[in-house]
Coordinates of C-alpha atoms in Angstrom, one line a residue:
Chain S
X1 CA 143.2 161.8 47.1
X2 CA 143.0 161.7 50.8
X3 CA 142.7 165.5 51.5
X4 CA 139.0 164.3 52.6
X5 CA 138.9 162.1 56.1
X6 CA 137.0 159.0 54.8
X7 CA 139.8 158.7 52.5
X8 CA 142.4 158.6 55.2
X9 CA 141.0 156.3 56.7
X10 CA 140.5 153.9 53.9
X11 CA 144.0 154.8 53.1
X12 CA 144.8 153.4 56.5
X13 CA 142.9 150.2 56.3
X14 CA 144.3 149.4 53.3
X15 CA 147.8 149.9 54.7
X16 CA 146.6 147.7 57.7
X17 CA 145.6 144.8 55.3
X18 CA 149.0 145.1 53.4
X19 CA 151.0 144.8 56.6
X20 CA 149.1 142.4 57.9
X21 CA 149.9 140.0 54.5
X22 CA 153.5 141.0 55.1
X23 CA 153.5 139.1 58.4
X24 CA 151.4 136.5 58.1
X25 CA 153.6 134.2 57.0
X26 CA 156.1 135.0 60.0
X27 CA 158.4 132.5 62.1
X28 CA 156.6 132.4 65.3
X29 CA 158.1 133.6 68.5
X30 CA 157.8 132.4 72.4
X31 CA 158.5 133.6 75.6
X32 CA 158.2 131.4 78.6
X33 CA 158.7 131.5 82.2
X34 CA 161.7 128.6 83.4
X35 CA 162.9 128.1 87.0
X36 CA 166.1 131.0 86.7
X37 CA 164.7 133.5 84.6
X38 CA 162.4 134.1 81.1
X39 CA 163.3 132.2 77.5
X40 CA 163.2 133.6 74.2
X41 CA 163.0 131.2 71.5
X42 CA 161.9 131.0 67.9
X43 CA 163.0 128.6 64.6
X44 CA 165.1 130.9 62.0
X45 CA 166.4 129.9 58.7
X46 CA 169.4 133.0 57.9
X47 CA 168.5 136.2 59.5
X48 CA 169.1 136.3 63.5
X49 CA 165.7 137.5 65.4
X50 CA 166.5 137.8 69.0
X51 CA 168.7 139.8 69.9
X52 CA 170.3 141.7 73.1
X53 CA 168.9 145.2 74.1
X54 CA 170.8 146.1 77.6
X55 CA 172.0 144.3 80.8
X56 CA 168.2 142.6 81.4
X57 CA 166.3 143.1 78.4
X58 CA 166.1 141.2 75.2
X59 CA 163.8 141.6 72.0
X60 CA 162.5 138.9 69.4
X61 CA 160.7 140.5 66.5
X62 CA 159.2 139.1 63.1
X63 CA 159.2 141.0 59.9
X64 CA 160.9 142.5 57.2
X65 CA 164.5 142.1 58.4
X66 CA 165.6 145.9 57.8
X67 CA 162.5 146.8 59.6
X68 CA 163.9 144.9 62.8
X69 CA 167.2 146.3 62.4
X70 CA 165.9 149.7 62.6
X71 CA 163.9 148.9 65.8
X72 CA 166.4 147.0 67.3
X73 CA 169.2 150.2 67.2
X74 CA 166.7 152.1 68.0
X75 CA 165.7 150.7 71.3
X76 CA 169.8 149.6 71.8
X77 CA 170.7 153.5 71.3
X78 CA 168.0 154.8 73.7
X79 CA 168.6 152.0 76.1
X80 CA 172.6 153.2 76.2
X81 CA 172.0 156.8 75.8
X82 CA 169.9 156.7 79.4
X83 CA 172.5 153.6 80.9
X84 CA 175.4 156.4 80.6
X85 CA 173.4 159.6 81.5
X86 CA 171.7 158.1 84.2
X87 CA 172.9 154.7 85.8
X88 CA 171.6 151.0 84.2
X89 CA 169.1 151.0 86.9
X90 CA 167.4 153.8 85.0
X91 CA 166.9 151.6 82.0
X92 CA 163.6 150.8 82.2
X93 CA 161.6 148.7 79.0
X94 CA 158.6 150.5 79.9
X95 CA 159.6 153.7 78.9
X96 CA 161.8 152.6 76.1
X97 CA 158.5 151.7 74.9
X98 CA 156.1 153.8 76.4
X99 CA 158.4 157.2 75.3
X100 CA 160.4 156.2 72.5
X101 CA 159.2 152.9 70.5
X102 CA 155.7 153.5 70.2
X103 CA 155.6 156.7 69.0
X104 CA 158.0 156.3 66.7
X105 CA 155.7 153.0 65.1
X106 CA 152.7 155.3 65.7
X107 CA 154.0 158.4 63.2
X108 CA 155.3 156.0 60.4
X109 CA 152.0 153.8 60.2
X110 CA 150.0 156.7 60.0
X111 CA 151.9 158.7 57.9
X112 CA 150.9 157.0 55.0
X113 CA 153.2 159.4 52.0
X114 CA 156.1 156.9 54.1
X115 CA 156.7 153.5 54.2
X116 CA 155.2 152.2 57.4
X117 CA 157.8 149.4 59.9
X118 CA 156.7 145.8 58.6
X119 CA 157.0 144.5 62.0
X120 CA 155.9 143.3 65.3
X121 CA 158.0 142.7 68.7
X122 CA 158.1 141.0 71.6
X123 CA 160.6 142.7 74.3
X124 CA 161.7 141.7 78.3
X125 CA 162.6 142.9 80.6
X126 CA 164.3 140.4 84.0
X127 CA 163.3 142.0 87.1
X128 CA 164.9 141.6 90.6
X129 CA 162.0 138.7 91.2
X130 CA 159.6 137.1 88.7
X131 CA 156.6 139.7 90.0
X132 CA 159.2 142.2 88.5
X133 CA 159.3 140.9 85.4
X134 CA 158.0 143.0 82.2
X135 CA 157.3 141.1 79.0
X136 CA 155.7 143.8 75.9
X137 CA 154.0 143.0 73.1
X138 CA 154.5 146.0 70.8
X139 CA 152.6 145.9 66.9
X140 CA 153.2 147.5 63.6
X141 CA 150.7 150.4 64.6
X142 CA 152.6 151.5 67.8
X143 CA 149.8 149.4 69.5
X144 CA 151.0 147.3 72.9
X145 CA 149.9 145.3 75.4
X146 CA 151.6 143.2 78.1
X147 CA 150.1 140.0 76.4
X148 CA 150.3 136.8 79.2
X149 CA 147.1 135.2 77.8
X150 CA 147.7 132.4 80.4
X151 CA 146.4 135.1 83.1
X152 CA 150.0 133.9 85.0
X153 CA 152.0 135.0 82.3
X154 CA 154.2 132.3 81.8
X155 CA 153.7 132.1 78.3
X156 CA 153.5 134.8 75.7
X157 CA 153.3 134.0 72.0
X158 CA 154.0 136.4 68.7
X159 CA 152.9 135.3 65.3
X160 CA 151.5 136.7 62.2
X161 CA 147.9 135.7 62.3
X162 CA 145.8 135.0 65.6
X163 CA 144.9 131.5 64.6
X164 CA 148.6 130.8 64.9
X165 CA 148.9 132.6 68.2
X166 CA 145.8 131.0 69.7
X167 CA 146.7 127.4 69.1
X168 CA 150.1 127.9 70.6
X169 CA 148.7 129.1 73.6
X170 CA 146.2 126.1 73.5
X171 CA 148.9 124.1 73.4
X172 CA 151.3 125.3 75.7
X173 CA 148.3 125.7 78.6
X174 CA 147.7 121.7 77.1
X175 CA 151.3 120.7 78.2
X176 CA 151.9 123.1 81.0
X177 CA 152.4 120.3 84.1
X178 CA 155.5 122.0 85.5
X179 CA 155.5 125.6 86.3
X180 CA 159.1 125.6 87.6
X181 CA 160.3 123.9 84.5
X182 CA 164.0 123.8 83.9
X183 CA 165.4 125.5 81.1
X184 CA 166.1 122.3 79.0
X185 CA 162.1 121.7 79.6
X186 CA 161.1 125.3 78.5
X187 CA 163.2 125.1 75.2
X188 CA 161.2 121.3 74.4
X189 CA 158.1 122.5 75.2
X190 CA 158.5 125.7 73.2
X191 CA 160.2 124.5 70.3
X192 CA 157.4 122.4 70.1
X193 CA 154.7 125.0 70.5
X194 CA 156.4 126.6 67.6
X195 CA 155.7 124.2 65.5
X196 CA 152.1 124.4 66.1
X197 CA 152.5 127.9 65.5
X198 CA 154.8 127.6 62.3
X199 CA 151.0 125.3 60.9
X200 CA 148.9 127.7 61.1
X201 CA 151.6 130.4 60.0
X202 CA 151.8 128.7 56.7
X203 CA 148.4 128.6 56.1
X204 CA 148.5 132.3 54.8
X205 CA 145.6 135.0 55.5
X206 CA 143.2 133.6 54.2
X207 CA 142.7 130.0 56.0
X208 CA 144.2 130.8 59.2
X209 CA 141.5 133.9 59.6
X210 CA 138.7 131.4 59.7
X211 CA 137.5 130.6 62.9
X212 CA 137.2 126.9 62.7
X213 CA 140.8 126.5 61.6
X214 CA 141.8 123.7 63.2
X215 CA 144.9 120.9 63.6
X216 CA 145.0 118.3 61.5
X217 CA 143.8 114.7 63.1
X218 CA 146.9 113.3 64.5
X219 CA 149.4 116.5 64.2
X220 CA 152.7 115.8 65.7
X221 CA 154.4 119.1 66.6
X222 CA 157.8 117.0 67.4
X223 CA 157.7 115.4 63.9
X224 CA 156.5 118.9 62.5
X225 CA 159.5 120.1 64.4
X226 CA 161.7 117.8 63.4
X227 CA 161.0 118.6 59.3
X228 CA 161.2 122.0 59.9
X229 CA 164.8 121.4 61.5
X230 CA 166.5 120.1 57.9
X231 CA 166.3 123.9 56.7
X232 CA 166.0 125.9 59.8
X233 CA 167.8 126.2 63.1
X234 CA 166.3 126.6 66.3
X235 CA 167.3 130.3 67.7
X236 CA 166.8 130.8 71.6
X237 CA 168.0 133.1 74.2
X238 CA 168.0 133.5 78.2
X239 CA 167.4 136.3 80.8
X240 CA 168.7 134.3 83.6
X241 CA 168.5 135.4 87.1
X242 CA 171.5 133.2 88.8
X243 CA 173.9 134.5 86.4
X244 CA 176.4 137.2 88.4
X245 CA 177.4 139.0 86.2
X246 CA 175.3 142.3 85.1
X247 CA 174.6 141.6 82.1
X248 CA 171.6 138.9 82.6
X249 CA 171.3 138.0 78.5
X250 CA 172.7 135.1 77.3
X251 CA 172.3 133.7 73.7
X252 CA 172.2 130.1 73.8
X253 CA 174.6 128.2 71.1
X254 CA 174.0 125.9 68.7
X255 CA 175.7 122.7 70.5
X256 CA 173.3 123.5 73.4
X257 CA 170.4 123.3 71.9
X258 CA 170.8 120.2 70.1
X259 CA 171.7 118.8 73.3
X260 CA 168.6 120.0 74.9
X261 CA 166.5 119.0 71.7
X262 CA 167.9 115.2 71.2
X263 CA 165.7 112.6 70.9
X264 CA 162.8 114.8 70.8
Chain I
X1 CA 164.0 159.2 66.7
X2 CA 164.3 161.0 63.3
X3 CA 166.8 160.6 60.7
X4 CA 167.6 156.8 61.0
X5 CA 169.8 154.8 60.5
X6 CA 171.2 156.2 63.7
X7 CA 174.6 158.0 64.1
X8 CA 175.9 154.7 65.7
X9 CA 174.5 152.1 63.0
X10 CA 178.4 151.7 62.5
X11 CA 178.5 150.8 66.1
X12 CA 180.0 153.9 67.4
X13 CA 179.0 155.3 70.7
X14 CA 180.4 158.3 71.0
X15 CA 178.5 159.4 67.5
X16 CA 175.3 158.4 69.4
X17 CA 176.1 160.6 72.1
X18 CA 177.5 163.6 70.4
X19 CA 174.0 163.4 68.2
X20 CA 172.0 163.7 71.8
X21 CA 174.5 167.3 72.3
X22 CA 177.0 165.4 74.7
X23 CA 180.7 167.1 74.8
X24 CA 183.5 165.2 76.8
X25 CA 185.8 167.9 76.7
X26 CA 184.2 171.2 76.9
X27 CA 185.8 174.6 75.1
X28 CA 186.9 177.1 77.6
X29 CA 187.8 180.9 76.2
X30 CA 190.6 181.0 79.6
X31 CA 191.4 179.5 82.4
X32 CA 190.4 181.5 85.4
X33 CA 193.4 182.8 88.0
X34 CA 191.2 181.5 90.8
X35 CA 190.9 178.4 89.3
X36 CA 190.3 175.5 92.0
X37 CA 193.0 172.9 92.8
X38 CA 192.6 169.7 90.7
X39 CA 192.0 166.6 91.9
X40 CA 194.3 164.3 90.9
X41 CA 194.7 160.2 91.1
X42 CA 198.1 158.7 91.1
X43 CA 200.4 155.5 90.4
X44 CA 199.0 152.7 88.3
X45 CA 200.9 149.2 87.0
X46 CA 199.8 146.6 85.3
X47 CA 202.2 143.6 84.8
X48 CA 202.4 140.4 83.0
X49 CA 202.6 137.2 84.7
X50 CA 202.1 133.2 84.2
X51 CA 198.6 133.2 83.8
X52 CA 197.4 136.6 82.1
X53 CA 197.9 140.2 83.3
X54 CA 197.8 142.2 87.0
X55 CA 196.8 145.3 87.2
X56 CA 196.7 147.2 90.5
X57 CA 196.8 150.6 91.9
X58 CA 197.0 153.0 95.2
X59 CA 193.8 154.9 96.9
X60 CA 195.2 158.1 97.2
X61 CA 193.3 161.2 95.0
X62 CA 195.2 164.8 95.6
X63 CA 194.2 168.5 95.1
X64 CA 197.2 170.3 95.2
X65 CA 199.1 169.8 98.7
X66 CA 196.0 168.2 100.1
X67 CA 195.0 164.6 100.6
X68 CA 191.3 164.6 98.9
X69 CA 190.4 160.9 99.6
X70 CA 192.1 157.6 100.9
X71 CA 189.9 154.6 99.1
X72 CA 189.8 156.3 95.6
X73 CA 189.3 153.6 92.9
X74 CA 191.3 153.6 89.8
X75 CA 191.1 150.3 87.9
X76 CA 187.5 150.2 85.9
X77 CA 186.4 146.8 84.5
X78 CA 185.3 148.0 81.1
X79 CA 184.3 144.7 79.6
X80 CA 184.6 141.2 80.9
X81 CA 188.5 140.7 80.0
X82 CA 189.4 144.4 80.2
X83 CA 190.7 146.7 83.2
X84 CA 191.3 150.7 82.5
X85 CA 193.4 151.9 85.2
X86 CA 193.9 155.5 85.1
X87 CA 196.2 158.2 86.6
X88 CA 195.5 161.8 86.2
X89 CA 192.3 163.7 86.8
X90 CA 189.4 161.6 88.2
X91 CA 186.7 163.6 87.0
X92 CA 187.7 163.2 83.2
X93 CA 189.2 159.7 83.8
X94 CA 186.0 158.5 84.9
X95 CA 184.0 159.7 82.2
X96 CA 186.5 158.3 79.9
X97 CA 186.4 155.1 81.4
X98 CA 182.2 155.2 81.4
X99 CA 182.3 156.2 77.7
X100 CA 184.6 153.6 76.7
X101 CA 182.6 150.8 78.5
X102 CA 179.4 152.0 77.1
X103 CA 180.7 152.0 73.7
X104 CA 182.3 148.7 74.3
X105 CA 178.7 147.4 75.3
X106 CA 177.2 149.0 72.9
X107 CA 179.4 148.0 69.6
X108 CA 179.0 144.2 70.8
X109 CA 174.9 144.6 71.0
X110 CA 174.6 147.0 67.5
X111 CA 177.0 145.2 65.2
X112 CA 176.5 141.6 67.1
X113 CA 180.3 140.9 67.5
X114 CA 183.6 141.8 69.6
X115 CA 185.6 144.2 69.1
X116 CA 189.0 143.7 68.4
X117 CA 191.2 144.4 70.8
X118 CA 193.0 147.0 68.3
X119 CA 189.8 148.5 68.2
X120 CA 189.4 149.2 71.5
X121 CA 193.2 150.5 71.8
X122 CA 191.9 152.9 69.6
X123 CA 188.5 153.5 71.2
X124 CA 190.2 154.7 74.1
X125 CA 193.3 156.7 71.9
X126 CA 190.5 158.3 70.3
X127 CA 189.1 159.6 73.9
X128 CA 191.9 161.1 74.6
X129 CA 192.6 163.2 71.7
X130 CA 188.6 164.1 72.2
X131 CA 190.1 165.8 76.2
X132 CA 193.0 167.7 74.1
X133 CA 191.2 170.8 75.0
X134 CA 191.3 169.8 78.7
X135 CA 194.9 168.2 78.6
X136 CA 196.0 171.0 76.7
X137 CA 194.7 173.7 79.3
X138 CA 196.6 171.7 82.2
X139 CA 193.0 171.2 83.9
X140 CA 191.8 167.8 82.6
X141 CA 194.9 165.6 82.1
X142 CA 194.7 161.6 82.1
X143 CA 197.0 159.4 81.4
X144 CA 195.4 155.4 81.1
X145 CA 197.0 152.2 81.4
X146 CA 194.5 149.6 78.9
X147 CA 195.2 145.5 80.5
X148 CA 193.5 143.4 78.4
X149 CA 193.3 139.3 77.8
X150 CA 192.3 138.3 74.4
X151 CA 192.7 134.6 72.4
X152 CA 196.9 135.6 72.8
X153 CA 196.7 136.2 76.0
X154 CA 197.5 139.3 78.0
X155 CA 198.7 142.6 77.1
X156 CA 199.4 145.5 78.1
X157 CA 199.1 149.2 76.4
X158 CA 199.6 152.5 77.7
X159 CA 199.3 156.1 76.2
X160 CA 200.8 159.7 76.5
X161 CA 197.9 162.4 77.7
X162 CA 197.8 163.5 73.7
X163 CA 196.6 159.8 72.9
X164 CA 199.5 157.9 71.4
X165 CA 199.2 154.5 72.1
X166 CA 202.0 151.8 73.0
X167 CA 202.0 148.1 74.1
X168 CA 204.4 147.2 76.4
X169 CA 206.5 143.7 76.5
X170 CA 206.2 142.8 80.4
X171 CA 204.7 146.0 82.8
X172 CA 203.8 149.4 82.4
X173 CA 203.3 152.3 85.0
X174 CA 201.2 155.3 85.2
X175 CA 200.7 158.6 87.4
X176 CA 203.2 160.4 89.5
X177 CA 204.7 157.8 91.5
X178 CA 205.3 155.6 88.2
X179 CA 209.0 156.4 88.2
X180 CA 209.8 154.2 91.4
X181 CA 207.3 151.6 90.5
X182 CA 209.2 151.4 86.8
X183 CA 212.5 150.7 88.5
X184 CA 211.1 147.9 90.8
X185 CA 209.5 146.2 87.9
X186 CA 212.5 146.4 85.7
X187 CA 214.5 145.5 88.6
X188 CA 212.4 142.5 89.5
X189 CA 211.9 141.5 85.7
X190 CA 216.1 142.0 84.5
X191 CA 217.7 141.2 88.2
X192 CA 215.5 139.1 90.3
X193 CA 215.6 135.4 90.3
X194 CA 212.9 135.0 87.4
X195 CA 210.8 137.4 84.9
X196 CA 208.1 138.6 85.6
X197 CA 206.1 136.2 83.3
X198 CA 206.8 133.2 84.7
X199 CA 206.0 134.5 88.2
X200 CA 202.6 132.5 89.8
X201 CA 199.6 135.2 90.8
X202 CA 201.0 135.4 94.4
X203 CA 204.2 136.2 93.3
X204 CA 202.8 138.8 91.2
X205 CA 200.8 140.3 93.9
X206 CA 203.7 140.5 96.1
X207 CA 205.4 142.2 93.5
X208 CA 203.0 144.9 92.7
X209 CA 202.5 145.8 96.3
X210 CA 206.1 146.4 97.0
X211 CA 206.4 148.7 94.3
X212 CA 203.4 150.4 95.1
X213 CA 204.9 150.7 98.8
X214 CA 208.3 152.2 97.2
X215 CA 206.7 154.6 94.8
X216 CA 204.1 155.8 98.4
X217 CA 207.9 156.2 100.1
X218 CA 209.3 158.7 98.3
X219 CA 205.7 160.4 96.6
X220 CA 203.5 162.2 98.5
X221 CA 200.6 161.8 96.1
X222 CA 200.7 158.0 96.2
X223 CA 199.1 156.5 99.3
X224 CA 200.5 153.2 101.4
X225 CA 198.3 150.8 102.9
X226 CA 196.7 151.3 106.3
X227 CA 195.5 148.3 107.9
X228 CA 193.9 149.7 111.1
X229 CA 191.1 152.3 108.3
X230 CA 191.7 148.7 106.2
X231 CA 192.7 150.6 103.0
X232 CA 194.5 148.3 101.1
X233 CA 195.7 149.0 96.8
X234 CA 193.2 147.8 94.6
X235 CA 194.4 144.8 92.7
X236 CA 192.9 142.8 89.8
X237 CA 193.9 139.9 87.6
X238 CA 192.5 139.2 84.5
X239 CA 193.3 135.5 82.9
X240 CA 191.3 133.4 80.3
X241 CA 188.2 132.9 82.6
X242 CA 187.9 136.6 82.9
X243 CA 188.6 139.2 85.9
X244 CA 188.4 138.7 89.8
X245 CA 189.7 141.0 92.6
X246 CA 192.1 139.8 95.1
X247 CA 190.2 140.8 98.5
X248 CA 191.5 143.0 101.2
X249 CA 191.9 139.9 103.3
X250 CA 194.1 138.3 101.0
X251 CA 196.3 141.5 100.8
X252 CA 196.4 141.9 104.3
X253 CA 198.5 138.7 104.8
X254 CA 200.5 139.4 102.0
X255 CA 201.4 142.9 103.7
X256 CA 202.1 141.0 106.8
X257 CA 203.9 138.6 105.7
X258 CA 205.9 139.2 102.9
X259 CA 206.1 144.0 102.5

């Protein structure tokens, strides 16, 4: 059926459109810029989706949970793999992505005989000084970019549908006052900016595509938040530059965060 | 990429590597007559005190007769409440020791937990039996000390070259000068005025480097200290907040006070 090219093609749009449903309906993610480092944070209800990669670099993805999995010890393997042939300067998230992820997304979306990765990921890397700092967006098709819509990259957003990730920017660029925020700041702000997200998430395909999707009158992303809170648990982790130790990643716990998200 | 899951989706390491055509301890048909001298490092100890576990050890590396180096290193922080201290040969010892942290490092970000410490006695037991070519053929022996401090507290293990595995009750010794540092521990821990575990860090330290300075009097292959070059024994405590190093200033007033 697809020995002539049109058909490949179609078979690949249709493969597009199926993945594309899959995600949709994905937990947003957010990365954002605080005064020691970069924060990771998204609102999970079982399955953990940010997780540690090497001494500075950390990965939040959405999708089908075995999908991540494989992605995730695939990046953890190459990222070890160079750390003990070469030293853990050698690490470097570029070419884990560049050389190894991205290919590897590439060959099993467009091999369409095998199932294709239901999954899309944000990875980053903590450089020596914030100018240093790498933050990828990588898609299902291989596909990346180094997102920072804000132009300053302080935020970057990951969501199923662009409706979702376009009012979380709006919103984040609405409430940006302090650019040096301190991490309790970065998690309120971005927890809330998740909710936002989460809205628009929920709305499926087939509202959030349109362009005029908009907030409802008198949305409150804290209240939002606050709903979404009786079934789900906020997940966030740090790349913090103060630390001394090495190994820059820290996951923060449970008690932490609903200190930093009180009265919210 | 190919053929996921991944040799180390059980969180092993060494599987990982072996897949990318890594060997630790390479096949040799003979050893050549005019095989080099090996380098050798000598005389580890680790001991428990009040507050968690010492571990400390001497600079010198030998080749046969000769002196090869004055500030080797022999304790490796493997994790952040685990010291490897290793006698023997430094080439494979380090590899060992950069193996065993990886796959530390690596198990805790695959399988998103610890290890036990049981399984990282056995990380490093199964190591060694991966050098038996290289023990085996007198070129590539080592024989680790493993100091770690987990929700118990500190403990000690130690191993033969072929991999066995032991824990010891108070100290243990390593490397060709372990003989005299044995007796000075045991002498210190059955005779002196208390045991070893109730002895304060200072105390400790004191301890370790006066059997380190026996065990350099009477073998060649362990080095003293040398204030004037400022080569001083490496030593390291590891307690419930993790490790930290006690600094060559520190030691020097020990020496001068109290060795």
């Amino acid at each position: 059926m697809i020995e002539e090219p049109y058909r490949w093609v179609e078979a690949i749009a249709n493969r597009r459109e199926y993945i594309e449903d899959q995600l949709a309906r994905g937990s947003p993610i957010l990365l954002m810029r605080y005064a020691d480092g970069l924060l990771l944070l998204t609102v999970s209800r079982e399955t953990q989706k940010i997780f540690e990669v090497y001494d500075r670099i950390g990965l939040a993805a959405l999708g089908h949970p075995a999908d991540i999995e494989r992605m995730r010890l695939a990046a953890i393997d190459l990222a070890h793999v160079e750390g003990f042939n070469r030293a853990v300067a050698d690490v470097s998230l570029r070419r884990l992505v560049n050389f190894g992820l991205s290919p590897a997304l590439k060959t099993a979306f467009e091999q369409i005989y095998q199932p294709p990765f239901i999954v899309k990921l944000l990875l980053a890397e903590l450089g020596d000084s914030p100018a240093q700092d790498w933050v990828v967006k990588l898609d299902y098709d291989g596909s990346f970019g180094r997102g920072g819509e804000d132009g300053r990259e302080t935020f970057h957003v990951l969501a199923g549908t662009a409706a979702a990730e376009q009012h979380m920017m709006r919103f984040l660029m609405e409430h940006d006052d302090r650019p040096d925020r301190e991490l309790e700041d970065a998690v309120r702000l971005a927890a809330r900016a998740w909710a936002v997200g989460m809205y628009f998430a929920e709305q499926g395909r087939e509202r959030a595509g349109e362009e005029e999707a908009q907030l409802p009158a008198g949305f409150d992303a804290a209240r939002s938040l606050r709903e979404h809170l009786r079934l789900r648990h906020v997940e966030a982790a740090v790349l913090d530059r103060t630390t001394r130790s090495a190994n820059r990643y820290r996951r923060l716990d449970e008690r932490e965060l609903r200190g930093m998200l009180k009265d919210l | 990429m190919r053929g996921w899951p991944t040799p180390g989706a059980a969180g092993d390491f060494l599987a990982v590597l072996k897949a990318h055509g890594y060997e630790l301890a390479p096949r040799f048909a003979a050893l050549s007559a005019h095989a080099p001298p090996v380098t050798e490092a000598t005389t580890v100890l680790a001991l428990k005190f009040r507050d968690g576990v010492l571990v400390a050890g001497d600079r010198r590396a030998t080749a046969g007769h000769m002196v090869m180096y004055e500030r080797a290193e022999k304790l490796i922080n493997v994790d952040t409440h685990s010291i490897l201290a290793v006698a023997g040969v430094p080439a494979v010892a380090f590899e060992m020791a950069r193996v065993l942290e990886h796959s530390l490092q690596y198990y805790r970000r695959s399988q998103l937990q610890e290890m036990s410490t049981a399984g990282k006695v056995r990380s490093l037991s199964k190591l060694l039996k991966e050098n038996l070519p290289l023990t085996l053929q007198g070129v590539g022996t080592v024989v680790p000390i493993f100091a770690t401090y987990d929700e118990e507290g500190g403990k000690v293990f130690f191993y033969d070259a072929l991999g066995a595995q032991f824990e010891s009750g108070d100290f243990a010794a390593s490397g060709s000068g372990s003989l005299a540092v044995r007796s000075v521990l045991h002498y210190v821990n059955q005779w002196g005025n208390k045991p070893l575990a109730r002895h304060a860090e200072d105390e400790a330290t004191v301890v370790a480097l006066r059997a380190l300075d026996t065990a350099a009097a009477s073998d060649t292959a362990t080095g003293g200290h040398n204030p004037r070059a400022n080569v001083f024994p490496t030593v390291r405590v590891i307690t419930r907040e993790g490790i930290h190093e006690v600094s060559d200033t520190e030691l020097a007033k020990l020496y001068r006070s109290e060795v």
